[in-house]
Amino acid sequence: MDALLNFRPLLQSGFVTTLIVTVLGALVALIIAFLVGVARYSKNRILSIPAGIFIEVFRGTSLIVQMFWLFYVLPFFGIDLPPMVTAVIALGFNEGAYAAEIVRSALAAVPKGQNEASIALSLSPRRTLWRIKMPQAIAIMLPSLGNVLFDLFKNTSLVSLVTVVELTFAAQQIRTSTGQTLAVYGFLLVVYFVVSLLLGRLVALAERVVSRRFGTGGPGRRSTGRRTAAAAGPAGVSPVSVPAQVSSVSVPARGGVS
């Protein structure tokens, strides 16, 4: 334990770097997830086909290979990315590809009655997507997006391959200098577990907030805030009966065919 105290600045710096990469990578992954996921859900083949190719490429190749391409191969084409930027882009694009399929599946799981009611109320497809389907889809996709966040956080241990000194790399340096394998890796285990636990609490809180906001808390709960096509219709139009129960979605496993 004394070895850990002596190298505390190195551990603190590595931990902060890990958190920064996690937050920025998660933001990139979310942006990719919604842009590519909506494009993949679209009936427009000009959008859906490139989105499908993007998903299959980043899900079908190793994250390590993607990092090496960004950091060591792109400079041959005149593109030289800083290590931190490389790490964030690689993590964000890789995890975003998986999250995009979650977004697409969640949108597809919204009851068809919502779409039919939107057509009856003369709502545009864009308004139907973002004001009717997307809020309900978010409630469906949150648990699976939480799993993607956990995976992204744990994969930050790989960014040292592109010279980013994060927590795991800092711990390895301490272990090499001191030989205290049990203490160093025991500490590392506890840190990753505690952070993952806190992330789980944040995801659970987000699920409760969305559930209260849109009334998607599952069977037995009274729906008080669901956003339906009838509620979003033009003023003066009589309500249309729309199914209120949002069915669950089966999200494809990692590496599955989209």
Tab-separated table of C-alpha atoms in Angstrom:
chain	number	residue	atom	x	y	z
A	1	MET	CA	0.000	0.000	0.000
A	2	ASP	CA	2.946	2.338	0.620
A	3	ALA	CA	3.849	1.957	-3.043
A	4	LEU	CA	0.444	3.298	-4.034
A	5	LEU	CA	0.821	6.296	-1.718
A	6	ASN	CA	4.275	7.088	-3.094
A	7	PHE	CA	2.906	7.086	-6.651
A	8	ARG	CA	-0.344	8.873	-5.816
A	9	PRO	CA	0.154	11.777	-8.301
A	10	LEU	CA	0.620	9.286	-11.160
A	11	LEU	CA	-2.520	7.366	-10.155
A	12	GLN	CA	-4.548	10.560	-9.814
A	13	SER	CA	-3.429	11.776	-13.225
A	14	GLY	CA	-4.257	8.404	-14.790
A	15	PHE	CA	-7.672	8.317	-13.130
A	16	VAL	CA	-8.545	11.823	-14.343
A	17	THR	CA	-7.460	10.874	-17.866
A	18	THR	CA	-9.650	7.766	-17.725
A	19	LEU	CA	-12.671	9.835	-16.689
A	20	ILE	CA	-12.041	12.422	-19.420
A	21	VAL	CA	-11.751	9.733	-22.101
A	22	THR	CA	-14.912	8.064	-20.779
A	23	VAL	CA	-16.994	11.250	-20.811
A	24	LEU	CA	-15.799	12.483	-24.203
A	25	GLY	CA	-16.019	9.009	-25.726
A	26	ALA	CA	-19.572	8.630	-24.405
A	27	LEU	CA	-20.587	11.959	-25.958
A	28	VAL	CA	-19.156	10.945	-29.334
A	29	ALA	CA	-20.815	7.519	-29.043
A	30	LEU	CA	-24.214	9.094	-28.322
A	31	ILE	CA	-23.944	11.459	-31.282
A	32	ILE	CA	-22.943	8.583	-33.565
A	33	ALA	CA	-25.671	6.361	-32.105
A	34	PHE	CA	-28.521	8.760	-32.829
A	35	LEU	CA	-27.277	9.951	-36.212
A	36	VAL	CA	-26.423	6.498	-37.557
A	37	GLY	CA	-29.278	4.759	-35.748
A	38	VAL	CA	-31.908	7.094	-37.204
A	39	ALA	CA	-30.307	6.794	-40.659
A	40	ARG	CA	-30.360	2.994	-40.345
A	41	TYR	CA	-34.037	3.124	-39.328
A	42	SER	CA	-34.892	5.362	-42.279
A	43	LYS	CA	-36.645	3.876	-45.310
A	44	ASN	CA	-34.431	6.021	-47.515
A	45	ARG	CA	-31.769	3.646	-48.856
A	46	ILE	CA	-29.388	6.537	-49.481
A	47	LEU	CA	-29.263	6.929	-45.687
A	48	SER	CA	-29.794	3.377	-44.470
A	49	ILE	CA	-27.192	1.605	-46.635
A	50	PRO	CA	-24.175	3.800	-45.644
A	51	ALA	CA	-25.345	3.617	-42.019
A	52	GLY	CA	-25.464	-0.174	-42.225
A	53	ILE	CA	-21.958	-0.293	-43.707
A	54	PHE	CA	-20.640	1.951	-40.934
A	55	ILE	CA	-22.184	-0.261	-38.256
A	56	GLU	CA	-20.854	-3.493	-39.735
A	57	VAL	CA	-17.333	-2.112	-40.241
A	58	PHE	CA	-16.938	-0.826	-36.697
A	59	ARG	CA	-18.678	-3.802	-35.081
A	60	GLY	CA	-16.823	-6.304	-37.234
A	61	THR	CA	-13.273	-5.068	-36.582
A	62	SER	CA	-11.233	-4.921	-33.410
A	63	LEU	CA	-11.111	-1.738	-31.361
A	64	ILE	CA	-7.332	-2.146	-31.085
A	65	VAL	CA	-6.987	-2.334	-34.875
A	66	GLN	CA	-9.158	0.769	-35.231
A	67	MET	CA	-6.938	2.661	-32.777
A	68	PHE	CA	-3.803	1.579	-34.639
A	69	TRP	CA	-5.263	2.712	-37.954
A	70	LEU	CA	-6.208	6.117	-36.558
A	71	PHE	CA	-2.886	6.681	-34.810
A	72	TYR	CA	-0.262	4.906	-36.935
A	73	VAL	CA	-1.744	4.580	-40.448
A	74	LEU	CA	-3.547	7.894	-40.999
A	75	PRO	CA	-0.280	9.899	-40.727
A	76	PHE	CA	0.770	8.252	-44.014
A	77	PHE	CA	-2.207	10.066	-45.569
A	78	GLY	CA	-1.322	13.380	-43.966
A	79	ILE	CA	-3.731	13.084	-41.021
A	80	ASP	CA	-1.900	13.217	-37.693
A	81	LEU	CA	-4.265	12.952	-34.717
A	82	PRO	CA	-3.170	13.652	-31.116
A	83	PRO	CA	-3.249	10.594	-28.806
A	84	MET	CA	-6.231	11.818	-26.768
A	85	VAL	CA	-8.251	12.650	-29.885
A	86	THR	CA	-7.433	9.233	-31.328
A	87	ALA	CA	-8.595	7.497	-28.161
A	88	VAL	CA	-11.876	9.423	-27.983
A	89	ILE	CA	-12.691	8.929	-31.681
A	90	ALA	CA	-11.869	5.214	-31.618
A	91	LEU	CA	-13.938	4.541	-28.506
A	92	GLY	CA	-16.784	6.793	-29.620
A	93	PHE	CA	-17.071	5.310	-33.099
A	94	ASN	CA	-16.695	1.710	-31.947
A	95	GLU	CA	-19.232	1.914	-29.131
A	96	GLY	CA	-21.425	4.249	-31.181
A	97	ALA	CA	-21.796	1.530	-33.823
A	98	TYR	CA	-23.238	-0.843	-31.224
A	99	ALA	CA	-25.418	1.896	-29.740
A	100	ALA	CA	-26.748	2.787	-33.209
A	101	GLU	CA	-28.324	-0.654	-33.477
A	102	ILE	CA	-29.897	-0.102	-30.058
A	103	VAL	CA	-31.427	3.169	-31.271
A	104	ARG	CA	-32.721	1.539	-34.452
A	105	SER	CA	-34.231	-1.391	-32.542
A	106	ALA	CA	-35.874	0.900	-29.992
A	107	LEU	CA	-37.469	3.024	-32.718
A	108	ALA	CA	-38.746	-0.119	-34.408
A	109	ALA	CA	-40.285	-1.249	-31.098
A	110	VAL	CA	-42.548	1.798	-30.731
A	111	PRO	CA	-46.146	0.577	-31.370
A	112	LYS	CA	-47.365	1.034	-34.944
A	113	GLY	CA	-50.496	2.688	-33.613
A	114	GLN	CA	-48.446	5.812	-32.889
A	115	ASN	CA	-47.483	6.119	-36.545
A	116	GLU	CA	-51.037	5.480	-37.713
A	117	ALA	CA	-52.396	8.148	-35.378
A	118	SER	CA	-49.737	10.597	-36.566
A	119	ILE	CA	-50.814	10.055	-40.176
A	120	ALA	CA	-54.452	10.583	-39.185
A	121	LEU	CA	-53.477	13.898	-37.569
A	122	SER	CA	-51.428	14.961	-40.627
A	123	LEU	CA	-48.166	15.136	-38.678
A	124	SER	CA	-45.027	15.263	-40.792
A	125	PRO	CA	-42.688	12.222	-40.712
A	126	ARG	CA	-39.965	14.333	-39.086
A	127	ARG	CA	-42.267	15.554	-36.337
A	128	THR	CA	-43.576	12.034	-35.804
A	129	LEU	CA	-40.033	10.718	-35.431
A	130	TRP	CA	-38.617	13.294	-33.033
A	131	ARG	CA	-41.710	14.231	-31.003
A	132	ILE	CA	-43.659	10.978	-30.917
A	133	LYS	CA	-41.405	8.000	-31.493
A	134	MET	CA	-38.070	9.176	-30.130
A	135	PRO	CA	-39.215	10.016	-26.555
A	136	GLN	CA	-40.769	6.558	-26.201
A	137	ALA	CA	-37.754	4.913	-27.855
A	138	ILE	CA	-35.393	6.608	-25.381
A	139	ALA	CA	-37.237	4.936	-22.516
A	140	ILE	CA	-36.774	1.576	-24.247
A	141	MET	CA	-33.104	2.009	-25.146
A	142	LEU	CA	-31.754	3.432	-21.873
A	143	PRO	CA	-30.860	0.117	-20.155
A	144	SER	CA	-28.961	-1.109	-23.213
A	145	LEU	CA	-27.213	2.241	-23.672
A	146	GLY	CA	-26.126	1.914	-20.047
A	147	ASN	CA	-24.410	-1.360	-20.913
A	148	VAL	CA	-22.607	0.370	-23.782
A	149	LEU	CA	-21.408	3.036	-21.326
A	150	PHE	CA	-20.000	0.366	-18.991
A	151	ASP	CA	-18.233	-1.291	-21.907
A	152	LEU	CA	-16.766	2.027	-23.043
A	153	PHE	CA	-15.459	2.782	-19.556
A	154	LYS	CA	-13.725	-0.593	-19.293
A	155	ASN	CA	-12.268	-0.256	-22.790
A	156	THR	CA	-10.434	2.909	-21.736
A	157	SER	CA	-7.758	0.527	-20.460
A	158	LEU	CA	-6.767	-0.007	-24.125
A	159	VAL	CA	-6.000	3.611	-24.973
A	160	SER	CA	-2.475	3.274	-23.606
A	161	LEU	CA	-1.738	1.522	-26.922
A	162	VAL	CA	-1.830	4.986	-28.515
A	163	THR	CA	0.393	6.486	-25.759
A	164	VAL	CA	-2.410	7.837	-23.536
A	165	VAL	CA	-1.390	7.416	-19.892
A	166	GLU	CA	-4.652	6.348	-18.252
A	167	LEU	CA	-5.290	4.529	-14.968
A	168	THR	CA	-4.405	0.986	-16.050
A	169	PHE	CA	-1.163	2.073	-17.731
A	170	ALA	CA	-0.208	4.115	-14.655
A	171	ALA	CA	-0.861	1.070	-12.453
A	172	GLN	CA	1.293	-1.107	-14.713
A	173	GLN	CA	4.140	1.364	-14.426
A	174	ILE	CA	3.877	1.290	-10.618
A	175	ARG	CA	3.774	-2.495	-10.627
A	176	THR	CA	6.903	-2.621	-12.805
A	177	SER	CA	8.744	-0.192	-10.511
A	178	THR	CA	7.739	-1.737	-7.185
A	179	GLY	CA	6.839	-5.363	-7.896
A	180	GLN	CA	3.700	-4.959	-5.750
A	181	THR	CA	1.390	-6.905	-8.052
A	182	LEU	CA	-1.343	-7.749	-5.536
A	183	ALA	CA	-1.648	-4.250	-4.091
A	184	VAL	CA	-1.587	-2.480	-7.465
A	185	TYR	CA	-4.050	-4.707	-9.300
A	186	GLY	CA	-6.248	-5.032	-6.207
A	187	PHE	CA	-6.502	-1.250	-6.107
A	188	LEU	CA	-7.231	-1.189	-9.837
A	189	LEU	CA	-10.015	-3.757	-9.392
A	190	VAL	CA	-11.680	-1.719	-6.651
A	191	VAL	CA	-11.505	1.542	-8.631
A	192	TYR	CA	-13.075	0.066	-11.755
A	193	PHE	CA	-15.779	-1.629	-9.691
A	194	VAL	CA	-16.684	1.523	-7.736
A	195	VAL	CA	-16.823	3.714	-10.859
A	196	SER	CA	-18.944	1.118	-12.671
A	197	LEU	CA	-21.262	1.000	-9.668
A	198	LEU	CA	-21.673	4.780	-9.736
A	199	LEU	CA	-22.333	4.711	-13.483
A	200	GLY	CA	-24.996	2.081	-12.863
A	201	ARG	CA	-26.694	4.350	-10.326
A	202	LEU	CA	-26.661	7.241	-12.807
A	203	VAL	CA	-28.221	5.078	-15.529
A	204	ALA	CA	-30.874	3.838	-13.088
A	205	LEU	CA	-31.666	7.439	-12.123
A	206	ALA	CA	-31.998	8.399	-15.797
A	207	GLU	CA	-34.367	5.459	-16.325
A	208	ARG	CA	-36.590	6.601	-13.439
A	209	VAL	CA	-36.668	10.194	-14.714
A	210	VAL	CA	-37.605	9.123	-18.239
A	211	SER	CA	-40.142	6.656	-16.851
A	212	ARG	CA	-41.898	9.396	-14.861
A	213	ARG	CA	-41.696	11.870	-17.741
A	214	PHE	CA	-43.145	9.586	-20.398
A	215	GLY	CA	-45.061	7.115	-18.271
A	216	THR	CA	-43.113	4.086	-19.473
A	217	GLY	CA	-42.441	2.478	-16.140
A	218	GLY	CA	-43.837	-0.906	-17.104
A	219	PRO	CA	-47.003	-2.833	-16.249
A	220	GLY	CA	-48.889	-1.772	-13.154
A	221	ARG	CA	-47.810	1.877	-13.257
A	222	ARG	CA	-50.209	4.573	-14.207
A	223	SER	CA	-49.257	6.375	-17.397
A	224	THR	CA	-49.220	10.078	-16.580
A	225	GLY	CA	-46.853	11.673	-19.071
A	226	ARG	CA	-46.722	9.580	-22.213
A	227	ARG	CA	-46.124	11.530	-25.373
A	228	THR	CA	-48.575	10.194	-27.942
A	229	ALA	CA	-49.545	11.227	-31.417
A	230	ALA	CA	-52.950	12.312	-30.128
A	231	ALA	CA	-51.358	14.628	-27.568
A	232	ALA	CA	-49.054	16.138	-30.189
A	233	GLY	CA	-51.780	16.767	-32.752
A	234	PRO	CA	-52.834	20.192	-33.932
A	235	ALA	CA	-55.119	22.243	-31.720
A	236	GLY	CA	-58.799	21.599	-32.279
A	237	VAL	CA	-58.302	18.053	-33.541
A	238	SER	CA	-60.153	15.477	-31.504
A	239	PRO	CA	-57.931	12.888	-29.768
A	240	VAL	CA	-57.188	9.592	-31.433
A	241	SER	CA	-57.021	6.443	-29.386
A	242	VAL	CA	-53.403	5.277	-29.416
A	243	PRO	CA	-52.005	2.147	-27.756
A	244	ALA	CA	-50.179	3.211	-24.640
A	245	GLN	CA	-48.153	0.166	-23.753
A	246	VAL	CA	-44.640	0.298	-25.191
A	247	SER	CA	-43.420	-3.206	-25.893
A	248	SER	CA	-39.933	-4.344	-24.955
A	249	VAL	CA	-37.209	-4.621	-27.576
A	250	SER	CA	-34.753	-7.376	-28.094
A	251	VAL	CA	-31.426	-5.670	-28.784
A	252	PRO	CA	-28.977	-7.578	-30.995
A	253	ALA	CA	-26.000	-9.014	-29.119
A	254	ARG	CA	-22.529	-7.655	-29.829
A	255	GLY	CA	-21.228	-8.913	-33.098
A	256	GLY	CA	-24.688	-9.969	-34.303
A	257	VAL	CA	-26.035	-9.288	-37.751
A	258	SER	CA	-27.916	-6.020	-37.983
